[in-house]
């Protein structure tokens, strides 16, 4: 139930020796057609890794035959040598699987600022090409090869009664905030669609799923969400059904990323309603998601709604602070900008926390997904590179 | 060496019983003239506490005779009852020291969303008025009465050879980020200045001091920096000397706040040079100051410059990411957006950490002061209200 679920795709995950722990660290997904249509969204961080710079060129014509992804190093801020490594990786894939290097996307994840070992990477590409398979196991190996501080691989799939399917894999864990795409995600489909249709569906889906996951407010330099279509089912899907299925699968993967975010002990859904515009609702939700005092309070199971109001007061969204209601896990602790139910009625001990903010200003809404700020987050991120 | 250093000011700090630990929790500073000129800057958070709403009206005519400050409760999002408490506090001060209630500033700090005990507060005002004194001890008591999670009181003073002086007290600790003013600060002077002159000097000083302290990215609902002038020295100062002295004293207090920020183990100065405008330099510095991954890395003494570049890539400031240099504690770990000196040459074990970012784009610069993200920060803020 992963990227090999749709017909027309083969995958592999191998040990290239890039990760110091010896785990799987190089994934290859090949689209065997008949179509090679694709779309991708990239991090909006202006500091972009070499694989992002390369992949932006590859996707320009909407045709992609293969995507290669490595963990164990981001290949970001590694200069001309780093870019040549990315280029050589694409050339290596092209030679090994018989496609054009200009149709090979490259993704990398790991520490910024260190050169990747090009020889190990290219040997890994050769091994992955030899291991390519359409089995579930091969798809699972690919999903395992892209994780970094994730504790487990993330995959999802969807089968339409009309005869086409979707499959996906994702990695996240840290530096998890959007602006488009903030993780490595590969989604495959055997539906018959062209790259423009894929692009529209992908942007529509990521805008309300991956883009609304904001675990730690830190935007990555490397992240990319890619959608590949083989057309191997021979079925042209209903576009609305396809868009909805893609959105559901993207939300599934996004929530898997939230549930495995570095050090998190709570998965927090911040639902903002009564906003004038959807963009306002997103801004308000994100301001809470990025407020360390609120996030630390949730870690302590403390329904500190004052920190919610202090956070939303920093936004530009139109509302009257003294009209706002805030509920936590179903208990309205603040109404009209003042105290309502006692704090001790709120139980925040569950992993899932729901914060409902009603701005009482308009009819737009949005939900932002975040995590709490924990000792383990500090520990993992103070020890990451050492 | 505090608010009672300049002539014309009396102060007191008493136990009103608002703090559960029984410490000093109510401060009163009275300006005995002959002038009662004043200026103030307030939090730019749209969620504003009742004392802020009140004090904005009081300062409008540039005349202030007294300022009363309580810890043990923020009186924020406490509705009409909370505003009446603020109003009653000002009336209480007016009656006790013989001034107009419309010339009494009120400041509060502590937990948001709880009502202050009005009876205790008013009894405290009476006790403080009786304890008013011009001694250093009285000024020290006032400084002690405004702290919350601060581990010690912060004061500073300056004496001009021309015969006038400045004195100040401040509290900070958590929810420490600016947009004007993000803490409670009272600065007194016996120089002869009108409120317009005070306002200009204060805005000029806070803009490059308190406004550039960004410990945890969280903007408070209650914070206020107030400057009171008694004119009691009889000396009209050189305006340039006064502005410079006020800036130095403000920086002194701001760095004291940084050094005592909740749970911090490092004081980080992020110096941005080579920016097109000063605003760009501030935006770039602040993006690093608010990046949890960078802050956690500094806690772990890890010179992870990739996280610096990932942070500044999210800004709108003009620069080429592949032209940027980054030094940490004097070691240039990144030049032209690529690796330079090895990370292990950087020693981050000292409390003071200096990050120098050269954008190589223009001639403007700014320094942002922040702290690391530590286990103690998470602990203090997950346990604050419980």
XYZ file of C-alpha atoms in Angstrom:
772
model
C 0.000 0.000 0.000
C 2.587 2.542 -1.127
C 4.131 4.011 -4.273
C 4.057 0.596 -5.970
C 0.313 0.160 -5.447
C -0.557 1.927 -8.729
C 0.343 -0.026 -11.844
C 3.355 1.099 -13.847
C 5.704 1.858 -10.947
C 8.740 0.009 -9.643
C 10.658 0.982 -6.539
C 13.650 0.069 -4.414
C 15.278 1.077 -1.152
C 18.935 0.203 -0.551
C 21.830 0.847 1.820
C 24.261 3.251 0.151
C 26.239 3.861 3.346
C 25.234 7.544 3.670
C 23.576 7.080 7.067
C 26.002 6.439 9.888
C 23.607 3.895 11.418
C 23.774 1.650 8.341
C 20.034 1.793 7.641
C 18.386 2.005 4.225
C 19.221 5.438 2.808
C 18.587 5.533 -0.931
C 15.202 5.190 -2.630
C 14.401 4.968 -6.321
C 10.954 5.125 -7.903
C 10.652 4.563 -11.650
C 7.620 5.305 -13.797
C 7.393 2.629 -16.535
C 4.521 4.362 -18.267
C 2.952 4.444 -20.744
C 2.715 8.076 -19.515
C 5.424 9.979 -17.652
C 3.363 12.974 -16.592
C 4.300 14.687 -13.318
C 3.852 17.713 -11.083
C 5.770 18.900 -8.034
C 5.685 21.610 -5.404
C 8.851 22.801 -3.690
C 9.838 24.547 -0.487
C 9.338 28.290 -0.697
C 12.473 28.825 1.365
C 14.836 31.017 -0.679
C 17.695 28.958 0.681
C 17.288 25.950 -1.579
C 19.291 22.769 -1.663
C 21.009 21.542 -4.831
C 18.393 18.818 -5.457
C 15.675 21.484 -5.384
C 17.543 23.645 -7.871
C 17.962 20.612 -10.145
C 14.423 19.290 -9.754
C 12.827 22.651 -10.554
C 14.417 22.410 -13.998
C 13.432 18.777 -14.486
C 9.751 19.365 -13.712
C 9.465 22.348 -16.053
C 8.272 20.226 -18.990
C 5.897 18.128 -16.841
C 7.671 14.881 -17.721
C 9.417 12.693 -15.143
C 10.563 9.098 -15.604
C 12.202 8.498 -12.219
C 12.807 10.058 -8.823
C 15.795 9.233 -6.623
C 15.851 10.248 -2.939
C 18.585 9.948 -0.353
C 18.653 10.449 3.374
C 21.959 10.920 5.234
C 22.676 14.408 3.883
C 20.741 17.412 2.523
C 23.277 18.465 -0.123
C 22.383 22.052 0.719
C 24.933 24.907 0.811
C 27.541 22.591 -0.601
C 28.445 24.777 -3.565
C 29.356 23.698 -7.095
C 30.667 20.352 -5.897
C 27.295 19.621 -4.307
C 25.396 20.565 -7.446
C 27.645 18.299 -9.522
C 26.819 15.486 -7.094
C 23.111 16.015 -7.714
C 23.683 16.131 -11.468
C 25.812 12.972 -11.362
C 23.077 11.211 -9.385
C 20.513 11.976 -12.068
C 22.952 10.842 -14.774
C 23.572 7.648 -12.813
C 19.846 6.901 -12.622
C 19.430 7.712 -16.309
C 22.155 5.286 -17.319
C 20.978 2.530 -14.980
C 17.315 2.552 -15.953
C 17.533 3.796 -19.530
C 15.847 7.188 -19.292
C 16.885 10.784 -19.960
C 18.735 12.496 -17.074
C 16.545 15.522 -17.709
C 13.565 13.430 -16.611
C 15.057 12.366 -13.254
C 14.049 14.223 -10.084
C 16.499 14.205 -7.170
C 15.660 14.711 -3.477
C 18.006 14.762 -0.486
C 17.439 15.082 3.258
C 19.702 15.265 6.273
C 22.277 17.683 7.660
C 22.823 20.971 5.780
C 26.332 22.009 4.813
C 28.108 18.682 4.417
C 29.108 17.161 1.084
C 27.482 13.871 0.186
C 29.840 10.977 -0.596
C 29.359 10.902 -4.360
C 30.942 7.472 -4.876
C 28.692 5.860 -2.278
C 25.674 7.624 -3.736
C 26.376 6.434 -7.292
C 27.045 2.867 -6.159
C 23.730 3.055 -4.308
C 21.973 4.196 -7.468
C 23.311 1.170 -9.345
C 22.228 -1.166 -6.554
C 18.777 0.421 -6.406
C 18.288 0.096 -10.155
C 19.126 -3.611 -9.898
C 16.691 -4.030 -6.983
C 13.736 -2.310 -8.699
C 10.529 -4.226 -8.176
C 6.792 -3.633 -8.277
C 6.094 -5.493 -5.006
C 4.729 -3.993 -1.817
C 8.048 -4.887 -0.184
C 9.996 -2.801 -2.682
C 7.689 0.148 -2.038
C 8.108 -0.310 1.700
C 11.902 -0.372 1.344
C 11.764 2.907 -0.595
C 9.625 4.489 2.125
C 12.059 3.295 4.798
C 15.068 4.638 2.898
C 13.912 8.283 3.008
C 13.337 8.631 6.762
C 15.750 10.551 8.991
C 14.704 11.136 12.600
C 11.279 9.664 11.831
C 10.655 6.619 14.006
C 8.866 4.745 11.233
C 8.070 4.951 7.512
C 4.841 6.570 6.301
C 2.813 5.207 3.404
C -0.760 5.412 2.127
C -2.839 4.212 -0.818
C -6.271 4.623 -2.379
C -8.086 2.465 -4.916
C -10.905 3.948 -6.991
C -13.843 1.753 -7.975
C -13.239 3.172 -11.445
C -10.025 1.160 -11.746
C -7.253 3.652 -10.972
C -5.280 4.039 -7.756
C -2.996 6.323 -5.765
C 0.002 5.431 -3.606
C 2.278 7.577 -1.476
C 5.248 7.722 0.846
C 6.481 10.558 3.068
C 9.145 11.553 5.553
C 9.055 14.455 7.959
C 10.035 14.606 11.627
C 11.941 17.915 11.986
C 12.142 21.293 10.218
C 8.480 20.685 9.605
C 6.630 23.766 8.422
C 5.300 24.629 5.057
C 5.239 27.228 2.389
C 4.702 24.929 -0.113
C 5.814 21.464 0.777
C 7.975 20.801 3.745
C 8.900 17.207 3.656
C 9.807 14.606 1.057
C 6.673 13.093 -0.412
C 6.226 10.941 -3.501
C 2.718 10.127 -4.705
C 2.085 7.840 -7.664
C -1.012 7.150 -9.734
C -1.863 4.933 -12.671
C -4.679 7.222 -13.740
C -4.507 8.815 -17.180
C -3.855 12.510 -16.569
C -1.613 15.145 -18.110
C 0.869 17.236 -16.195
C -1.379 20.308 -16.087
C -4.180 18.264 -14.526
C -1.735 16.742 -12.064
C -0.349 20.160 -11.165
C -3.785 21.622 -10.469
C -4.824 18.670 -8.326
C -1.511 18.628 -6.444
C -1.554 22.345 -5.609
C -5.160 22.113 -4.512
C -4.364 19.175 -2.228
C -1.102 20.442 -0.719
C -2.652 23.854 -0.027
C -4.985 22.392 2.573
C -2.886 19.455 3.845
C 0.936 19.539 3.823
C 0.805 23.335 3.785
C -1.225 23.377 6.994
C 1.137 21.150 8.915
C 3.333 23.405 11.017
C 5.032 21.291 13.610
C 7.901 23.557 14.628
C 7.681 26.694 12.501
C 10.968 25.876 10.781
C 10.882 25.791 6.979
C 13.209 23.356 5.271
C 15.603 23.956 2.395
C 15.007 20.604 0.725
C 11.405 19.684 0.673
C 9.358 18.554 -2.246
C 6.014 16.876 -2.889
C 5.945 15.034 -6.203
C 3.044 13.423 -8.053
C 3.838 10.937 -10.846
C 1.277 9.454 -13.262
C 1.917 6.307 -15.318
C -1.466 6.028 -17.011
C -1.042 2.248 -16.701
C -4.621 1.685 -15.568
C -5.832 3.027 -18.876
C -8.554 4.871 -16.967
C -9.172 8.583 -17.235
C -10.538 9.498 -13.824
C -13.311 11.829 -12.859
C -11.288 14.924 -12.031
C -13.303 15.796 -8.916
C -12.949 12.270 -7.532
C -9.227 12.309 -8.275
C -8.731 15.685 -6.584
C -10.679 14.577 -3.518
C -8.812 11.260 -3.265
C -5.485 13.066 -3.612
C -6.494 15.510 -0.893
C -7.518 12.676 1.444
C -4.305 10.762 0.813
C -2.237 13.916 1.357
C -4.037 14.631 4.639
C -3.452 11.024 5.719
C 0.293 11.350 5.074
C 0.420 14.833 6.666
C -1.218 13.550 9.848
C 1.210 10.623 9.905
C 4.026 13.182 9.791
C 2.375 15.148 12.633
C 2.016 11.975 14.694
C 5.726 11.227 14.378
C 7.137 14.764 14.696
C 10.378 15.046 16.619
C 9.863 14.688 20.331
C 6.144 15.527 20.224
C 3.769 14.225 22.873
C 0.601 15.910 21.572
C -0.917 16.267 18.095
C -2.715 19.613 18.104
C -5.411 20.612 15.611
C -6.022 24.371 15.716
C -9.365 25.032 14.079
C -10.095 28.678 13.349
C -13.650 29.620 12.405
C -15.454 32.928 11.931
C -12.580 34.509 9.984
C -13.148 37.020 7.204
C -11.019 35.020 4.741
C -9.408 31.599 4.653
C -5.999 33.295 4.566
C -6.880 35.113 7.799
C -7.885 31.814 9.414
C -4.576 30.278 8.345
C -2.599 33.259 9.693
C -4.397 33.101 13.043
C -3.983 29.329 13.337
C -0.325 29.499 12.397
C 0.386 32.230 14.981
C -0.826 29.848 17.690
C 1.022 26.884 16.180
C 4.276 28.855 16.348
C 3.868 30.218 19.881
C 6.390 28.449 22.090
C 4.599 29.401 25.307
C 1.337 27.848 24.074
C 3.166 24.758 22.814
C 4.982 24.292 26.118
C 1.700 24.727 28.021
C 0.098 21.909 25.995
C 3.105 19.724 26.792
C 2.278 20.403 30.454
C -1.434 19.596 29.850
C -2.161 23.217 30.802
C -5.188 24.817 29.028
C -3.538 28.267 29.040
C -5.963 30.098 26.750
C -4.367 33.467 27.544
C -1.396 32.378 25.443
C -3.765 31.619 22.556
C -5.153 35.158 22.671
C -1.695 36.675 23.093
C -0.608 34.776 19.961
C -3.536 35.742 17.750
C -3.189 39.364 18.839
C 0.044 39.540 16.845
C -1.694 38.831 13.527
C -3.083 41.235 10.931
C -6.365 39.335 10.592
C -9.450 41.458 11.289
C -11.323 40.574 14.495
C -12.119 42.073 17.881
C -10.027 40.374 20.607
C -12.915 40.960 22.984
C -15.314 38.967 20.806
C -13.191 35.816 20.564
C -14.199 32.406 21.977
C -11.660 29.650 22.657
C -12.463 26.010 23.403
C -9.991 23.280 24.268
C -10.989 19.646 23.859
C -14.617 20.697 23.876
C -14.585 23.006 26.903
C -15.139 26.712 26.217
C -12.538 28.289 28.502
C -12.842 31.779 26.990
C -15.890 33.575 25.634
C -15.963 37.150 24.332
C -12.315 37.610 25.334
C -12.930 36.744 28.980
C -12.898 33.693 31.248
C -15.707 31.146 30.746
C -15.469 27.551 32.071
C -12.794 26.811 34.693
C -9.455 25.570 33.362
C -9.628 22.417 35.435
C -12.577 21.143 33.392
C -10.230 20.680 30.425
C -8.503 17.314 30.019
C -5.398 17.614 27.836
C -3.858 14.263 28.735
C -4.820 12.630 25.411
C -2.344 12.776 22.532
C -4.935 14.517 20.354
C -5.712 18.122 21.333
C -8.363 20.219 19.624
C -8.283 24.009 19.958
C -11.295 25.809 18.490
C -10.967 29.567 17.986
C -14.078 31.456 16.904
C -13.191 34.958 15.730
C -16.857 35.928 15.281
C -15.998 38.120 12.321
C -16.808 36.211 9.109
C -17.563 32.793 7.650
C -14.127 31.488 6.610
C -12.222 28.756 8.413
C -9.046 26.653 8.358
C -7.300 24.072 10.500
C -3.567 24.094 11.245
C -1.876 20.942 12.535
C 0.981 21.285 14.982
C 2.700 19.637 17.935
C 3.673 20.574 21.453
C 7.110 21.804 22.537
C 8.732 19.133 24.652
C 11.947 18.211 26.390
C 12.449 15.550 23.722
C 12.202 18.154 20.928
C 14.923 20.203 22.587
C 17.006 17.098 23.185
C 16.736 15.740 19.637
C 17.528 19.072 18.076
C 20.403 19.983 20.338
C 22.065 16.650 19.609
C 21.167 16.224 15.922
C 24.493 16.890 14.281
C 26.763 15.823 17.098
C 21.047 53.101 41.503
C 17.484 52.787 40.322
C 14.344 54.857 39.775
C 15.055 56.867 42.927
C 18.508 57.914 41.736
C 17.189 61.022 39.942
C 15.938 63.789 42.262
C 12.205 64.260 42.576
C 11.162 60.597 42.706
C 9.935 58.467 45.582
C 9.249 54.757 45.344
C 8.037 51.782 47.326
C 7.634 48.025 46.920
C 5.248 46.151 49.225
C 3.563 42.779 49.735
C -0.080 43.055 48.643
C -0.614 39.291 48.737
C -1.124 38.896 44.979
C 1.809 36.525 44.564
C 1.223 33.093 46.022
C 4.822 32.964 47.256
C 4.318 35.999 49.496
C 7.053 38.074 47.835
C 6.924 41.798 47.122
C 4.298 42.277 44.405
C 3.234 45.947 44.238
C 5.447 48.860 43.227
C 4.688 52.567 43.257
C 6.811 55.333 41.757
C 5.736 58.940 42.343
C 7.058 61.973 40.499
C 7.172 64.902 42.963
C 8.135 67.408 40.300
C 8.375 70.242 39.695
C 7.620 68.744 36.224
C 5.426 65.732 35.537
C 6.352 65.180 31.894
C 6.263 61.631 30.589
C 6.342 59.366 27.537
C 5.561 55.674 27.100
C 5.626 52.944 24.497
C 3.260 49.990 24.649
C 3.073 46.459 23.329
C 1.920 46.341 19.719
C -0.018 43.156 20.431
C -3.668 43.801 19.516
C -4.654 41.710 22.505
C -4.060 44.342 25.175
C -4.466 44.050 28.909
C -6.688 46.415 30.875
C -3.727 48.385 32.307
C -2.517 49.018 28.741
C -5.933 50.276 27.667
C -6.003 52.587 30.695
C -2.410 53.788 30.424
C -2.753 54.691 26.739
C -5.376 57.234 27.798
C -3.330 58.554 30.706
C -0.231 59.200 28.616
C -2.126 61.052 25.892
C -1.520 64.485 27.455
C 2.145 63.751 28.277
C 1.608 64.266 32.011
C 2.119 61.530 34.605
C 2.404 61.956 38.376
C 2.672 58.325 39.440
C 2.952 54.793 38.103
C 1.742 51.732 39.976
C 2.796 48.235 38.932
C 1.720 44.850 40.196
C 2.995 41.346 39.617
C 0.864 38.309 40.482
C -1.672 38.797 37.669
C -1.819 40.389 34.195
C -5.405 41.660 34.398
C -5.752 40.773 30.733
C -8.939 39.314 29.195
C -10.748 39.896 32.452
C -13.571 41.956 30.967
C -15.345 44.947 32.497
C -14.598 43.794 36.027
C -10.887 43.751 35.218
C -10.976 47.227 33.725
C -12.766 48.534 36.807
C -9.990 47.015 38.906
C -7.415 48.972 36.901
C -9.462 52.147 37.209
C -9.916 51.643 40.974
C -6.161 51.118 41.334
C -5.467 54.480 39.706
C -8.128 56.147 41.893
C -6.549 54.536 44.940
C -3.135 55.917 44.075
C -4.615 59.333 43.340
C -6.307 59.495 46.718
C -3.295 58.181 48.633
C -0.682 60.501 47.136
C -2.824 63.517 46.266
C -2.678 63.508 42.473
C -5.237 63.232 39.665
C -6.250 59.667 38.737
C -5.906 60.705 35.114
C -2.190 61.150 35.728
C -1.620 57.645 37.141
C -0.227 54.916 34.891
C -1.050 51.307 35.785
C 0.958 48.208 34.814
C 0.234 44.554 35.602
C 2.108 41.312 34.904
C 1.423 37.650 35.546
C -1.085 35.069 34.337
C -3.608 36.129 31.662
C -7.322 35.497 32.227
C -7.594 35.590 36.011
C -9.193 38.451 37.969
C -6.901 40.361 40.320
C -8.020 40.508 43.965
C -9.146 44.154 44.016
C -9.289 44.447 47.806
C -5.744 43.177 48.221
C -4.558 45.430 45.414
C -6.115 48.571 46.953
C -4.787 47.754 50.424
C -1.395 47.330 48.800
C -1.690 50.750 47.163
C -2.370 52.346 50.564
C 0.593 50.523 52.123
C 2.852 51.521 49.226
C 1.846 55.185 49.499
C 2.758 55.103 53.206
C 6.101 53.460 52.436
C 7.128 55.942 49.727
C 10.748 56.976 50.107
C 13.542 58.457 48.012
C 16.183 56.016 49.264
C 18.024 53.419 47.174
C 16.316 50.780 49.293
C 12.858 52.016 48.348
C 13.857 51.945 44.686
C 15.247 48.427 45.099
C 11.992 47.293 46.726
C 10.012 48.674 43.791
C 12.274 46.822 41.336
C 11.827 43.596 43.312
C 8.054 43.961 43.426
C 7.601 43.840 39.623
C 9.462 40.599 38.907
C 7.638 37.364 38.039
C 9.759 34.422 36.925
C 12.838 36.663 36.884
C 15.459 35.302 39.270
C 16.524 38.804 40.368
C 15.564 42.462 40.025
C 17.074 44.615 37.256
C 18.089 48.227 37.801
C 20.417 50.757 36.187
C 21.384 54.407 36.545
C 23.408 57.114 34.815
C 24.718 60.423 36.143
C 25.601 63.225 33.746
C 28.466 65.561 34.557
C 25.984 68.315 33.696
C 24.011 67.573 36.864
C 21.072 65.458 35.701
C 20.620 61.711 36.015
C 18.670 58.708 34.793
C 17.451 55.689 36.737
C 15.590 52.571 35.670
C 14.056 49.264 36.649
C 12.821 46.396 34.486
C 11.259 42.956 34.585
C 11.170 40.416 31.778
C 11.813 36.674 31.880
C 9.106 35.148 29.633
C 6.879 36.216 26.735
C 9.839 38.302 25.792
C 9.694 39.694 22.289
C 9.070 43.188 21.079
C 6.987 45.265 18.837
C 7.317 48.122 20.789
C 8.138 47.349 24.354
C 7.848 43.870 25.725
C 8.432 44.051 29.390
C 7.668 46.380 32.266
C 10.235 49.149 32.408
C 10.189 52.423 34.323
C 12.902 54.997 33.654
C 13.118 58.236 35.606
C 15.077 61.428 35.050
C 15.446 64.719 36.854
C 16.413 66.506 33.647
C 14.220 69.368 32.435
C 12.476 68.049 29.314
C 8.972 68.254 27.916
C 6.891 65.257 26.963
C 7.559 65.631 23.240
C 11.299 65.570 23.855
C 10.912 62.564 26.140
C 8.788 60.757 23.567
C 11.325 61.282 20.791
C 14.218 60.126 22.951
C 12.295 57.114 24.254
C 11.202 55.879 20.822
C 14.699 56.334 19.500
C 16.133 54.329 22.397
C 13.586 51.502 22.516
C 13.791 51.037 18.743
C 17.365 49.778 18.977
C 17.321 48.192 22.449
C 14.147 46.698 23.959
C 12.724 46.269 20.467
C 15.700 44.157 19.441
C 15.422 41.769 22.355
C 13.587 38.684 21.111
C 14.092 35.937 23.630
C 11.262 33.587 22.718
C 9.326 35.208 19.877
C 6.243 35.581 22.063
C 4.787 39.077 22.283
C 3.144 40.049 25.569
C -0.245 41.642 26.122
C 0.901 43.838 29.004
C 4.210 45.435 28.341
C 5.117 49.024 28.642
C 8.261 51.156 28.813
C 7.688 54.448 30.612
C 9.949 57.485 30.961
C 9.138 60.043 33.673
C 10.826 63.457 34.088
C 10.709 65.467 37.305
C 12.901 68.381 36.238
C 14.177 68.413 39.833
C 17.812 68.859 38.808
C 16.916 72.196 37.246
C 19.202 71.273 34.338
C 18.136 71.272 30.714
C 20.294 68.577 29.147
C 22.042 68.496 25.833
C 19.498 66.514 23.822
C 22.088 64.385 22.057
C 23.751 63.433 25.357
C 20.378 62.632 26.899
C 19.320 60.458 23.962
C 22.620 58.598 24.010
C 22.496 58.061 27.788
C 18.915 56.837 27.550
C 19.886 54.429 24.765
C 22.809 53.080 26.809
C 20.684 52.654 29.923
C 17.955 50.933 27.882
C 20.495 48.550 26.346
C 21.881 47.817 29.816
C 18.420 46.893 31.092
C 17.592 44.929 27.907
C 20.761 42.855 28.252
C 19.929 42.233 31.927
C 16.559 40.892 30.762
C 18.299 38.701 28.172
C 20.704 37.381 30.799
C 17.816 36.313 33.049
C 15.395 34.997 30.407
C 13.402 31.929 31.406
C 15.490 28.793 31.323
C 18.164 30.238 29.042
C 21.720 28.933 29.099
C 23.123 31.138 26.324
C 22.806 34.847 25.528
C 22.962 35.091 21.733
C 23.764 38.297 19.822
C 22.828 37.937 16.160
C 24.646 40.652 14.251
C 23.503 41.123 10.670
C 25.667 43.253 8.376
C 25.661 43.953 4.661
C 21.877 44.392 4.485
C 20.208 46.807 2.080
C 18.221 48.480 4.896
C 18.204 48.381 8.684
C 14.698 46.882 8.544
C 16.036 44.043 6.396
C 18.839 43.418 8.894
C 16.272 43.288 11.726
C 14.038 40.888 9.773
C 16.957 38.585 9.005
C 18.208 38.647 12.594
C 14.766 38.050 14.003
C 14.160 35.052 11.709
C 17.217 33.383 13.233
C 16.245 34.431 16.771
C 12.853 32.748 16.323
C 14.103 29.508 14.753
C 13.654 26.726 17.290
C 16.063 24.390 15.531
C 18.841 26.999 15.663
C 18.041 27.823 19.295
C 18.091 24.156 20.310
C 21.396 23.675 18.482
C 22.993 26.521 20.470
C 21.722 24.905 23.671
C 23.635 21.799 22.544
C 26.747 23.921 21.766
C 26.328 22.868 18.130
C 27.456 25.454 15.504
C 24.768 24.322 13.053
C 25.090 27.129 10.489
C 22.781 25.342 8.050
C 19.907 26.214 10.357
C 20.947 29.885 10.200
C 20.749 29.860 6.411
C 17.479 27.904 6.430
C 16.032 30.577 8.741
C 17.161 33.621 6.765
C 15.894 32.021 3.539
C 12.344 32.518 4.826
C 12.677 36.329 4.888
C 11.804 38.899 2.250
C 15.107 40.750 2.638
C 17.094 41.041 -0.591
C 20.310 38.989 -0.700
C 21.777 36.028 -2.555
C 21.845 32.959 -0.266
C 24.975 31.845 -2.094
C 26.817 35.033 -1.167
C 26.214 34.852 2.578
C 28.955 34.419 5.205
C 28.243 33.155 8.723
C 30.650 33.275 11.663
C 30.031 31.870 15.133
C 32.104 33.103 18.038
C 34.698 34.396 15.593
C 35.009 31.314 13.373
C 33.737 31.674 9.799
C 31.911 28.368 9.346
C 30.171 29.411 6.113
C 31.403 31.592 3.289
C 29.525 32.339 0.061
C 26.770 29.947 1.089
C 29.107 26.967 1.477
C 31.220 25.301 4.153
C 34.306 27.196 5.323
C 36.088 26.370 8.623
C 35.264 23.018 10.287
C 32.471 23.105 12.865
C 34.703 21.685 15.578
C 36.775 24.884 15.601
C 33.794 26.714 17.129
C 33.526 26.867 20.916
C 29.959 27.578 22.032
C 30.380 26.594 25.662
C 30.439 30.213 26.878
C 27.148 31.842 27.911
C 27.702 34.602 25.353
C 27.338 33.539 21.720
C 27.989 35.861 18.791
C 26.574 35.024 15.371
C 27.741 37.298 12.546
C 25.779 37.135 9.291
C 27.153 39.088 6.333
C 24.558 39.330 3.562
C 27.014 41.070 1.190
C 24.224 43.118 -0.309
C 24.304 46.607 1.230
C 25.666 48.705 4.085
C 22.942 48.472 6.758
C 23.192 46.453 9.940
C 21.379 45.533 13.153
C 21.844 43.237 16.137
C 19.072 41.084 17.625
C 19.462 39.684 21.144
C 17.994 36.281 21.897
C 18.434 33.129 23.977
C 18.717 29.412 23.363
C 15.856 26.917 23.616
C 16.455 24.714 26.619
C 14.898 21.994 28.707
C 14.431 24.582 31.457
C 12.456 26.879 29.126
C 10.086 24.021 28.309
C 9.855 23.076 31.967
C 9.140 26.587 33.255
C 6.526 27.243 30.614
C 4.752 23.928 30.876
C 4.386 24.392 34.631
C 3.748 28.159 34.846
C 0.060 28.252 35.658
C -0.251 24.925 37.399
